[in-house]
Tab-separated table of C-alpha atoms and ligand atoms in Angstrom:
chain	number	residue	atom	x	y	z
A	1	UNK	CA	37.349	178.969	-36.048
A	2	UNK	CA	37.245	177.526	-39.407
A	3	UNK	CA	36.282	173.339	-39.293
A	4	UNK	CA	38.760	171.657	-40.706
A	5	UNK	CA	36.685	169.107	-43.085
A	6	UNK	CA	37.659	165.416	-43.398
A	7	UNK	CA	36.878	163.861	-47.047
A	8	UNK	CA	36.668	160.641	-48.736
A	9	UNK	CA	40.406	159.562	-49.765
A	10	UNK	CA	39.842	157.330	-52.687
A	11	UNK	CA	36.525	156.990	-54.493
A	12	UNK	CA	36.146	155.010	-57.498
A	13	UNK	CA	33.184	156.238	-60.455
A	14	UNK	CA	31.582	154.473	-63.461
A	15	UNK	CA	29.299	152.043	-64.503
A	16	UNK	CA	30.533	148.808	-63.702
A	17	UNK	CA	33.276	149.374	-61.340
A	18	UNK	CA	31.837	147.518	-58.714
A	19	UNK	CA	34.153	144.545	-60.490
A	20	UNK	CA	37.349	146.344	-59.084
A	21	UNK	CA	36.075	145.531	-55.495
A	22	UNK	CA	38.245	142.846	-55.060
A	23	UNK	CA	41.382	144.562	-56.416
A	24	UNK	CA	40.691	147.585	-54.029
A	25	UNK	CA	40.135	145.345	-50.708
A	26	UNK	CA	43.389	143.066	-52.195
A	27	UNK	CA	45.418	146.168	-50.945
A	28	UNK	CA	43.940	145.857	-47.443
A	29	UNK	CA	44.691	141.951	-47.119
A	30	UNK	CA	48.122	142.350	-45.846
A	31	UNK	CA	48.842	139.180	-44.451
A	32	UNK	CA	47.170	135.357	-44.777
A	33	UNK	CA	45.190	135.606	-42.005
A	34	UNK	CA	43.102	138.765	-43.234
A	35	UNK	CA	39.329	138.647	-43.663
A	36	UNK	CA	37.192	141.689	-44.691
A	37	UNK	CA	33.528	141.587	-43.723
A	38	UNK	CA	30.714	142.466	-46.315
A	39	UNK	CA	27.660	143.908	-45.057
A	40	UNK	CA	24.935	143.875	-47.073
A	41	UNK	CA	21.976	144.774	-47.200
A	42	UNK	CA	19.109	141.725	-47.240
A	43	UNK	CA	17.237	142.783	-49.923
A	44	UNK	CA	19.914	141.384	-51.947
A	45	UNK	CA	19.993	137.877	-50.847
A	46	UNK	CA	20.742	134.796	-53.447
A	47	UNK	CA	20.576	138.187	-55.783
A	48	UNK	CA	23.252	138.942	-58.805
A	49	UNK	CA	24.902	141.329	-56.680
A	50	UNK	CA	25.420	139.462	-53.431
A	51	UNK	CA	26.557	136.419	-56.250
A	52	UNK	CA	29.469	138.650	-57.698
A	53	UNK	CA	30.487	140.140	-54.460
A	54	UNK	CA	34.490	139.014	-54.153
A	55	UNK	CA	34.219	137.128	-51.040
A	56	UNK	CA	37.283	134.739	-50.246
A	57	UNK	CA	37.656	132.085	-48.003
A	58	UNK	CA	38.248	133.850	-44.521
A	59	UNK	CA	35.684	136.790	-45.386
A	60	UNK	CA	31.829	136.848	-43.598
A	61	UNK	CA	29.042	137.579	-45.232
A	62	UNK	CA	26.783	139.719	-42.884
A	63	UNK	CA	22.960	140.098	-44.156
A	64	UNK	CA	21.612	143.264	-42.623
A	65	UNK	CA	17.664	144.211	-42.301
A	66	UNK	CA	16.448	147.568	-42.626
A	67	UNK	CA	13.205	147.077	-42.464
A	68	UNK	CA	13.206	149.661	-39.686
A	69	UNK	CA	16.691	152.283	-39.300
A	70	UNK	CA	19.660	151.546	-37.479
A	71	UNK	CA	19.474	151.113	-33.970
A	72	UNK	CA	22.248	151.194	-31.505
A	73	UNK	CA	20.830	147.918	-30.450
A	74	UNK	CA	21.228	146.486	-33.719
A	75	UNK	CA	24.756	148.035	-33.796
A	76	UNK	CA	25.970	146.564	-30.993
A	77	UNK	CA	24.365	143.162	-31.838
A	78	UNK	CA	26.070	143.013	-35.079
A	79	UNK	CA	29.557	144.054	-33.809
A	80	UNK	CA	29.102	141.143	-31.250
A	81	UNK	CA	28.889	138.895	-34.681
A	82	UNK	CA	31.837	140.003	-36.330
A	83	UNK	CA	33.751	139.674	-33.322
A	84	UNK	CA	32.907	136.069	-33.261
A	85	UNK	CA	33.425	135.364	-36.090
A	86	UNK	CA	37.328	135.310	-35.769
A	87	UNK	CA	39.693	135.788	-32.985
A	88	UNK	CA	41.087	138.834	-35.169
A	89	UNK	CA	39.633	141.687	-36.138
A	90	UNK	CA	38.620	142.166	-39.739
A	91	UNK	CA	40.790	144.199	-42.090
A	92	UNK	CA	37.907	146.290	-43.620
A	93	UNK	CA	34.291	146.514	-43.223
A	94	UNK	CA	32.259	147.346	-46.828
A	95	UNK	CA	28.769	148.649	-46.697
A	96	UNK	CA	26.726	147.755	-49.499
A	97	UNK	CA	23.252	149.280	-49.649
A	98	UNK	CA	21.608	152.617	-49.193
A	99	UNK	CA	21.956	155.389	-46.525
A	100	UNK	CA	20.603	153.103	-43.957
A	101	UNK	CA	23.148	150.073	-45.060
A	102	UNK	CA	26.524	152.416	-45.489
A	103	UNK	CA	25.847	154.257	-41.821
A	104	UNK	CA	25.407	150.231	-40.065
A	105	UNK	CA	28.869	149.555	-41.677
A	106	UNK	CA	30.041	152.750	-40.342
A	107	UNK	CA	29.289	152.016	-37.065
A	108	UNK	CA	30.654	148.910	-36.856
A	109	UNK	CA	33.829	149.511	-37.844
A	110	UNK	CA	33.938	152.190	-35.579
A	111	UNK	CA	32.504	149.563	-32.614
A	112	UNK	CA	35.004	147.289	-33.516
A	113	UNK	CA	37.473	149.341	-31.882
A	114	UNK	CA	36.173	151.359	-29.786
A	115	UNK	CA	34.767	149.723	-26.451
A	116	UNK	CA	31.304	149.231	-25.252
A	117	UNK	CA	27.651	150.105	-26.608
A	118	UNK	CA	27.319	152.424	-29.288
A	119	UNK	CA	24.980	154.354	-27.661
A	120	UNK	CA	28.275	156.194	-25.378
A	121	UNK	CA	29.172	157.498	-28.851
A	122	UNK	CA	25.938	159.328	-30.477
A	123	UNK	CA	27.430	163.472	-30.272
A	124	UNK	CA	29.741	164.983	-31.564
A	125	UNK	CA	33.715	163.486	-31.232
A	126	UNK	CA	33.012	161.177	-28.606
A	127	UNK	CA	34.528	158.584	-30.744
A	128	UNK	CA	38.471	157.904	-29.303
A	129	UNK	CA	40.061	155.506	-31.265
A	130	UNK	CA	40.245	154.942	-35.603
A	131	UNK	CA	37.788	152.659	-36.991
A	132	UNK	CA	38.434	149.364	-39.221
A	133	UNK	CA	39.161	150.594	-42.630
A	134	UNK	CA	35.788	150.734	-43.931
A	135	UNK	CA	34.430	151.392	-47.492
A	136	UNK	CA	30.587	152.162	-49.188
A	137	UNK	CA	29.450	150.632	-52.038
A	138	UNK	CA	25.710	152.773	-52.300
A	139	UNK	CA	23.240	151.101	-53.882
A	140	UNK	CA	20.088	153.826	-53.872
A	141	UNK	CA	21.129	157.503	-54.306
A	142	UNK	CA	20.374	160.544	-52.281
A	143	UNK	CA	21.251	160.476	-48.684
A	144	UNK	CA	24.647	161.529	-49.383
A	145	UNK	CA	26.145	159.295	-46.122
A	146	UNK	CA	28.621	157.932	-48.543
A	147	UNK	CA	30.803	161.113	-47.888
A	148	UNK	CA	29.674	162.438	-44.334
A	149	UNK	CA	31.005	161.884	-41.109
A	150	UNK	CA	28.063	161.123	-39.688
A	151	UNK	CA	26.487	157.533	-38.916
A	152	UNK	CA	22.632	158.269	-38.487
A	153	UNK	CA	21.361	156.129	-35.435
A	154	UNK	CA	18.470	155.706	-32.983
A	155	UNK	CA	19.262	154.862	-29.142
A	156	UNK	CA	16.722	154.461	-26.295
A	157	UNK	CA	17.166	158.089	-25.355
A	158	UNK	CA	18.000	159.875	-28.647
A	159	UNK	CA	18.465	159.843	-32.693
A	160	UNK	CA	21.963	160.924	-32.914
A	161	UNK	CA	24.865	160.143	-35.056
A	162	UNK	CA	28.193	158.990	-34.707
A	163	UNK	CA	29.626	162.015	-35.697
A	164	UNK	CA	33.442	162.578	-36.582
A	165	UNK	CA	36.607	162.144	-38.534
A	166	UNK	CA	36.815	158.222	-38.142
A	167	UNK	CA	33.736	157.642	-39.312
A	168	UNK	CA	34.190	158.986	-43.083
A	169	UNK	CA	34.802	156.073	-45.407
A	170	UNK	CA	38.537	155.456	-46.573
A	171	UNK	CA	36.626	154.175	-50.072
A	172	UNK	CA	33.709	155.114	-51.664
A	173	UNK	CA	32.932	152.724	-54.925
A	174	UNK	CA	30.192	154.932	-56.718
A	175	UNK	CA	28.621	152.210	-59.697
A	176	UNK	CA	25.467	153.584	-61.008
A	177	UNK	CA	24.232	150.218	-62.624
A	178	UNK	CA	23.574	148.584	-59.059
A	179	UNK	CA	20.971	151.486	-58.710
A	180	UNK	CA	18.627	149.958	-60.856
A	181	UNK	CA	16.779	147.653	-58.970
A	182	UNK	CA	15.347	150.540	-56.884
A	183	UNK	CA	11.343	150.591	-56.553
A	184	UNK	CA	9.716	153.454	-58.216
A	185	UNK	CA	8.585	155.352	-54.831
A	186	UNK	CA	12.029	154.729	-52.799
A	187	UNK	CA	13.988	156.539	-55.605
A	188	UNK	CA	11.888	159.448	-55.156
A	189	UNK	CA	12.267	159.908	-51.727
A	190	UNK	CA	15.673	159.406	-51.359
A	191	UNK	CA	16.297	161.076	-54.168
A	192	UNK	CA	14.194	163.950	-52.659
A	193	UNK	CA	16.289	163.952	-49.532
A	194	UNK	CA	19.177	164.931	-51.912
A	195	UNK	CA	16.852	167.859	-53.620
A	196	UNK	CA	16.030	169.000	-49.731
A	197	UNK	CA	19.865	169.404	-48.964
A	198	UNK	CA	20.549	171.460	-51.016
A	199	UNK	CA	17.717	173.508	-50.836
A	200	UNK	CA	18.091	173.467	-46.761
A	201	UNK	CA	21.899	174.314	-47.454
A	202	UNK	CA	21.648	176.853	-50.714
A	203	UNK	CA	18.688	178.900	-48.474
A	204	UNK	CA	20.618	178.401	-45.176
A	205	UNK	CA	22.560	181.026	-43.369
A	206	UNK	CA	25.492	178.896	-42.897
A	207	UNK	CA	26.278	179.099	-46.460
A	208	UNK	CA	29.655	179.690	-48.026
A	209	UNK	CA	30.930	179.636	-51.478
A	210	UNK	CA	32.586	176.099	-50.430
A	211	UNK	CA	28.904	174.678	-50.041
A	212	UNK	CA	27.366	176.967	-52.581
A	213	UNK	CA	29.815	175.412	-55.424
A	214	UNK	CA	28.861	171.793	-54.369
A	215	UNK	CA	24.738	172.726	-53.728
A	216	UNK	CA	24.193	174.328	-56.837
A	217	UNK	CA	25.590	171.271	-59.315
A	218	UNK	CA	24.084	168.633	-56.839
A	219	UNK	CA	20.535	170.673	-57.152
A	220	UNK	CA	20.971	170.877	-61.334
A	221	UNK	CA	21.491	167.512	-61.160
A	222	UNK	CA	18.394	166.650	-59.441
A	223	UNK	CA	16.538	168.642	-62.132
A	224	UNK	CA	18.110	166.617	-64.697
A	225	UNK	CA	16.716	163.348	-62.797
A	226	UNK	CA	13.480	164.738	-61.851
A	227	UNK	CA	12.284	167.339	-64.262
A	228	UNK	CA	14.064	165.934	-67.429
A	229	UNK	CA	13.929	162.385	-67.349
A	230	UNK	CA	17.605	162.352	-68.715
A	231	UNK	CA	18.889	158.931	-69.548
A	232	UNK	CA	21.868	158.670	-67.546
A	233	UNK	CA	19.647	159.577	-64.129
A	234	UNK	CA	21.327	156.735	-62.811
A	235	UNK	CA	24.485	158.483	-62.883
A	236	UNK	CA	23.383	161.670	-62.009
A	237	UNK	CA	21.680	161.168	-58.958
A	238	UNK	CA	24.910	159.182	-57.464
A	239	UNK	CA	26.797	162.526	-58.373
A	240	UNK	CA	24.206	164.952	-57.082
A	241	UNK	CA	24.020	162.446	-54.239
A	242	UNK	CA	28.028	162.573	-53.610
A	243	UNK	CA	28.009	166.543	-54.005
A	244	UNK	CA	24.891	167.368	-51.889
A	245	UNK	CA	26.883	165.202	-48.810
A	246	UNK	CA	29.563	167.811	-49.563
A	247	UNK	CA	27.238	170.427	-49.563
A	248	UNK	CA	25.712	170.105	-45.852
A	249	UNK	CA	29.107	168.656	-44.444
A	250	UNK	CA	30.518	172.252	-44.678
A	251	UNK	CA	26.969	174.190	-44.087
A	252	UNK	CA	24.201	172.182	-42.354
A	253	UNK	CA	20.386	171.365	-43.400
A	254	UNK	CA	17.607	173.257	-41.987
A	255	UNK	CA	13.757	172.539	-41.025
A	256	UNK	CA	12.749	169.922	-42.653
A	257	UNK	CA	15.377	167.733	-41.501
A	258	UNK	CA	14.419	169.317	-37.982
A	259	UNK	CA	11.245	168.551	-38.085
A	260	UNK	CA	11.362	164.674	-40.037
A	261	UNK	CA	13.809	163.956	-37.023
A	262	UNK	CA	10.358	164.452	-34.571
A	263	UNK	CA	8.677	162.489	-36.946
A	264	UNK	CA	10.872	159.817	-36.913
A	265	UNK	CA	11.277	159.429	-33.582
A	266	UNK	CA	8.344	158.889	-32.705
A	267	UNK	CA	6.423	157.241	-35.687
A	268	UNK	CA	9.564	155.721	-36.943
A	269	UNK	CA	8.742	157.131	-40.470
A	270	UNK	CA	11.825	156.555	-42.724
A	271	UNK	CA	14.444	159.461	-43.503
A	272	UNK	CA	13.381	159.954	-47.348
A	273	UNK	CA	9.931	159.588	-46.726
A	274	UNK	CA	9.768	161.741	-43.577
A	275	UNK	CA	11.564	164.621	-45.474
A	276	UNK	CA	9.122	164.562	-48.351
A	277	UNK	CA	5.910	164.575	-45.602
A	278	UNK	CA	7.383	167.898	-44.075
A	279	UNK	CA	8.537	169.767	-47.161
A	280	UNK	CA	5.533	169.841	-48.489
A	281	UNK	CA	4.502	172.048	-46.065
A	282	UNK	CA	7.194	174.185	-45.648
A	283	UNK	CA	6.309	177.116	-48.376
A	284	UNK	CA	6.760	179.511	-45.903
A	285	UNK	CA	10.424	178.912	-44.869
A	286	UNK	CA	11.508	177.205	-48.901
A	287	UNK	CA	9.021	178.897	-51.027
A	288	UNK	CA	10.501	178.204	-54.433
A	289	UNK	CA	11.867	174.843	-53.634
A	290	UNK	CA	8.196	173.284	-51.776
A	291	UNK	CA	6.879	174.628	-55.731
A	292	UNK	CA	9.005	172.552	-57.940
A	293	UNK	CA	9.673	169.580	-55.562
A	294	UNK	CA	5.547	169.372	-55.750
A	295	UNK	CA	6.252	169.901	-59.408
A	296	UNK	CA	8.614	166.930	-59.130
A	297	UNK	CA	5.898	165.141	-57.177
A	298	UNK	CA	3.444	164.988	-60.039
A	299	UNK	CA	5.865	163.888	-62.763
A	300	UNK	CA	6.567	160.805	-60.740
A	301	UNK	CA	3.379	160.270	-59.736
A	302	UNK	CA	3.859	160.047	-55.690
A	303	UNK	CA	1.182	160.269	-53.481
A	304	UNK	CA	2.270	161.228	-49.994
A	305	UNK	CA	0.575	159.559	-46.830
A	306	UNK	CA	-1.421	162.554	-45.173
A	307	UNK	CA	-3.006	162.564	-41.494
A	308	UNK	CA	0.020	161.420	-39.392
A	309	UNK	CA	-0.088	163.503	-36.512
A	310	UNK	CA	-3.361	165.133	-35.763
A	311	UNK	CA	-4.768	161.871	-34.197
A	312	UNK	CA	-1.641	161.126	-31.711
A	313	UNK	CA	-1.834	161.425	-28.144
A	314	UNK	CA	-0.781	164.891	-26.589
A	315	UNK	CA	2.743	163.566	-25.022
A	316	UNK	CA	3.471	161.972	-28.951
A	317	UNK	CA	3.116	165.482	-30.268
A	318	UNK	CA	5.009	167.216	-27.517
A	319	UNK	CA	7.579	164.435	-28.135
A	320	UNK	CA	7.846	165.300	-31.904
A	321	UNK	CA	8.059	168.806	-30.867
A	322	UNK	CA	10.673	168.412	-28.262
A	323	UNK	CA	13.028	166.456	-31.112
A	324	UNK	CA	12.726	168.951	-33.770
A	325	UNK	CA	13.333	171.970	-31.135
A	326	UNK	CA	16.564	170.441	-30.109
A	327	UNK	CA	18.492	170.323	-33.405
A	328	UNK	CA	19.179	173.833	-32.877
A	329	UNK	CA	22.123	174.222	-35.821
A	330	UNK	CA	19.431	173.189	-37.945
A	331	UNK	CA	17.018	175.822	-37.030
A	332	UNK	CA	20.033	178.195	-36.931
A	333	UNK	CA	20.802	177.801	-40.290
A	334	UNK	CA	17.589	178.023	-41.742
A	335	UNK	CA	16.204	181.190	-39.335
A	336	UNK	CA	19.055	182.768	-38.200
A	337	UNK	CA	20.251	183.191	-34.712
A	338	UNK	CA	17.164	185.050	-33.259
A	339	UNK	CA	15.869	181.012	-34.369
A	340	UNK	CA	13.916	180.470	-30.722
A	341	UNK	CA	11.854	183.527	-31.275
A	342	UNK	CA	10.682	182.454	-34.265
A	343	UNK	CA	10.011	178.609	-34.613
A	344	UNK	CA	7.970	178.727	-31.073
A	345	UNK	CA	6.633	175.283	-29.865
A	346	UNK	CA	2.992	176.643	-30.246
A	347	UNK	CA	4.119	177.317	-34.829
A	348	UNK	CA	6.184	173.505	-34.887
A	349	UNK	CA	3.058	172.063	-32.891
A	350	UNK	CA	0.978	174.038	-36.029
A	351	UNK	CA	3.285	172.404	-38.316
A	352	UNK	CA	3.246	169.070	-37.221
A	353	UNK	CA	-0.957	169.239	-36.899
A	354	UNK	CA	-0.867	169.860	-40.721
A	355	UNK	CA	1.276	166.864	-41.404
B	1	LIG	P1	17.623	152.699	-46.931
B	1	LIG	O1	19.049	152.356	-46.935
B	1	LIG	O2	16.910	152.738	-45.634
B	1	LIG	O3	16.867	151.726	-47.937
B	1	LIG	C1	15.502	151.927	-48.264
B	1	LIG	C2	14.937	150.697	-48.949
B	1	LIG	O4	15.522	150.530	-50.241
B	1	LIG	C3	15.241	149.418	-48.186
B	1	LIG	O5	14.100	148.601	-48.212
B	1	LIG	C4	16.373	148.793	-48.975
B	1	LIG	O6	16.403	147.394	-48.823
B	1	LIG	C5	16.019	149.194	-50.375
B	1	LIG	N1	17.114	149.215	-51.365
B	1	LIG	C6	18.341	149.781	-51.266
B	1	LIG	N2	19.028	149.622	-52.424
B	1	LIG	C7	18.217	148.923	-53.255
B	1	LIG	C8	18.352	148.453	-54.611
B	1	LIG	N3	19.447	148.696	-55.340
B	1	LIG	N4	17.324	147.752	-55.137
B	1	LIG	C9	16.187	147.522	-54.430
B	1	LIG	N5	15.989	147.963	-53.175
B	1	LIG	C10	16.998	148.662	-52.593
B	1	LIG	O7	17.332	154.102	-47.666
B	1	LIG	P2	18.121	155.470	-47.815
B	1	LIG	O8	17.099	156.475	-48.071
B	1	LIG	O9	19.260	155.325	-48.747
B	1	LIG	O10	18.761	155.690	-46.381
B	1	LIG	C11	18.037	156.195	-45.288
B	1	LIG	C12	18.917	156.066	-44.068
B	1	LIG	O11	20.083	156.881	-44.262
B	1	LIG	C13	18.281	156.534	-42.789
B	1	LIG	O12	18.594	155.631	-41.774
B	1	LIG	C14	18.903	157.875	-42.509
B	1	LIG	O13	18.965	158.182	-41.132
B	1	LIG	C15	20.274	157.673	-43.092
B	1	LIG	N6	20.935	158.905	-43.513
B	1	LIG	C16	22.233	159.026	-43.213
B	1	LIG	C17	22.932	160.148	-43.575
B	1	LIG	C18	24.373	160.255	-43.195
B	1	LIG	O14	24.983	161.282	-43.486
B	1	LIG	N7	24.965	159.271	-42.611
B	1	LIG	C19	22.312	161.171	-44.298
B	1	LIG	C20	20.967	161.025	-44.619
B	1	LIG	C21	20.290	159.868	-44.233
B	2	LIG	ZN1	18.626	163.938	-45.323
């Protein structure tokens, strides 16, 4: 069976076309009554961006915190806002923000219609009814959840995603200017989690031509950014950003995500960050890609926080362990299908003692 691969419909490029926002949502506002919600993320409070965002009289502003990753608690608290904020429901829901900010608007317009907590919903198509229209307007490049159909969250019992066709954005406004606010350490390792898709998806078995075509430009572009300080990075990384997302939506990613998933579940150590902890000892599995990411390292002059995991209690590490065992596509594409004889608990449990 070939997947049949849901993409973004409409996505607007270019510096400064964040200023067509309101022209794009005008086409949504289809009768007096309609009111689009803007979530945002917090950082950019009484900022120049949450000043120019097109909000009219009906719309609600909702601040979101990402201090920590979404939650299905958080989810669900949030929906319960926007409900009561109107009797209606909104006619779209705009994420504005990074990976963290674009998957909370994802899962609330998918909430919004579809009943109880969003925890019943983290797995694959459990989702029943179509989401709010809902649009991304990415602010920090890398995770590429601008074009997946995934919405990355963490529930009491798991870290699983929304995951299917309702939850890919109908709109995807890709301005490179409102990426330069970013601190100096967060653009790395987001920008890393781009690099480490493509590298998980280029070296992984799952890989076709399809992913191959959109892995290799996403991975030159990260060069450009990271290697070659090229003046339009800006732009760069929100293409090799968009194209790595297409990459792993039609392939998968492979230990490192594995493995950061265990980290982050039970440290809560943040996606971009987590990813860059584990590749770095990964030489064995990504040879030529831990060498120039370390390469990359240098130039930007990130130190990495060492000594996680060796001082955790036993049950932590057989926690971490038991996460990063479970994402078994992952390990599939990066060792094969004979995957269980190879990554053993006893060689992640090495892994993880390194970290
Ligand atoms: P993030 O959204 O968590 O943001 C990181 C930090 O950068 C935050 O403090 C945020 O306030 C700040 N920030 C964002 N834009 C800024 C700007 N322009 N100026 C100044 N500060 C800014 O970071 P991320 O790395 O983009 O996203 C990570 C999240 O994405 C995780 O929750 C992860 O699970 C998720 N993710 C989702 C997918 C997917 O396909 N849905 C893929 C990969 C990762
Ligand atoms: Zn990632």
């Amino acid at each position: 069976m070939f997947r049949n691969f849901k993409l973004v419909p409409n996505v607007i490029f270019g510096r400064g076309c964040f200023a067509q926002l309101d022209e794009i949502v005008e086409k949504q506002r289809d009768n007096k009554d309609s009111w689009v919600v803007f979530v945002m993320d917090d950082v950019f409070k009484d900022k120049d961006l949450e000043n120019k965002l097109p909000l009219h009289e009906k719309d609600m502003l909702l601040r979101v915190n990402v201090d920590d990753e979404p939650k299905t608690e958080y989810v669900d608290e949030l929906t319960l806002k926007v409900r009561e904020h109107s009797s209606s429901l909104p006619c779209t829901v705009i994420g504005i923000g990074g990976g963290s900010t674009m998957d909370l608007a994802k899962s609330i317009s998918l909430m919004l219609t579809n009943q109880g907590s969003s925890t019943l919903y983290q797995g694959w198509d459990l989702i029943k009814n179509p989401a709010i229209c809902h649009m991304a307007v990415p602010t920090l490049s890398g995770t590429g959840a601008e074009v997946s159909r995934t919405a990355v969250l963490t529930g009491p019992e798991k870290k699983l995603g929304l995951n299917s066709d309702f939850t890919v954005f109908d709109q995807v406004i890709l301005d490179p200017e409102l990426t330069k606010g970013v601190p100096k350490e967060q653009h790395f390792y987001t920008g890393m989690d781009c690099y480490i898709h493509c590298i998980e998806s280029l070296e992984g078995t799952f890989l076709n031509e399809f992913s191959r075509s959109y892995g290799e430009k996403s991975l030159d572009l990260c060069r450009q950014v990271f290697l070659d300080d090229h003046p339009d990075s800006a732009d760069k990384l929100m293409m090799a950003s968009f194209f790595g997302g297409m990459s792993i939506a039609y392939s998968q990613v492979g230990a490192c995500h594995a493995l950061s998933y265990g980290l982050s579940y039970v440290l809560g150590t943040h996606h971009g960050i987590g990813c860059c902890i584990v590749f770095d000892y990964l030489e064995e599995f990504y040879s030529k890609g831990v060498k120039e990411f370390r390469i990359m390292m240098e130039k930007c002059n990130i130190e990495l926080p060492r000594d996680l995991v060796k001082n955790l209690k036993e049950e932590q590490i057989e926690t971490m362990i038991t996460v990063a065992l479970g994402l078994e596509p992952l390990w599939e594409n990066c060792l094969g299908k004979d995957w269980k004889n190879i990554m053993t608990r006893d060689r992640a449990r090495a892994l993880f003692l390194k970290m």
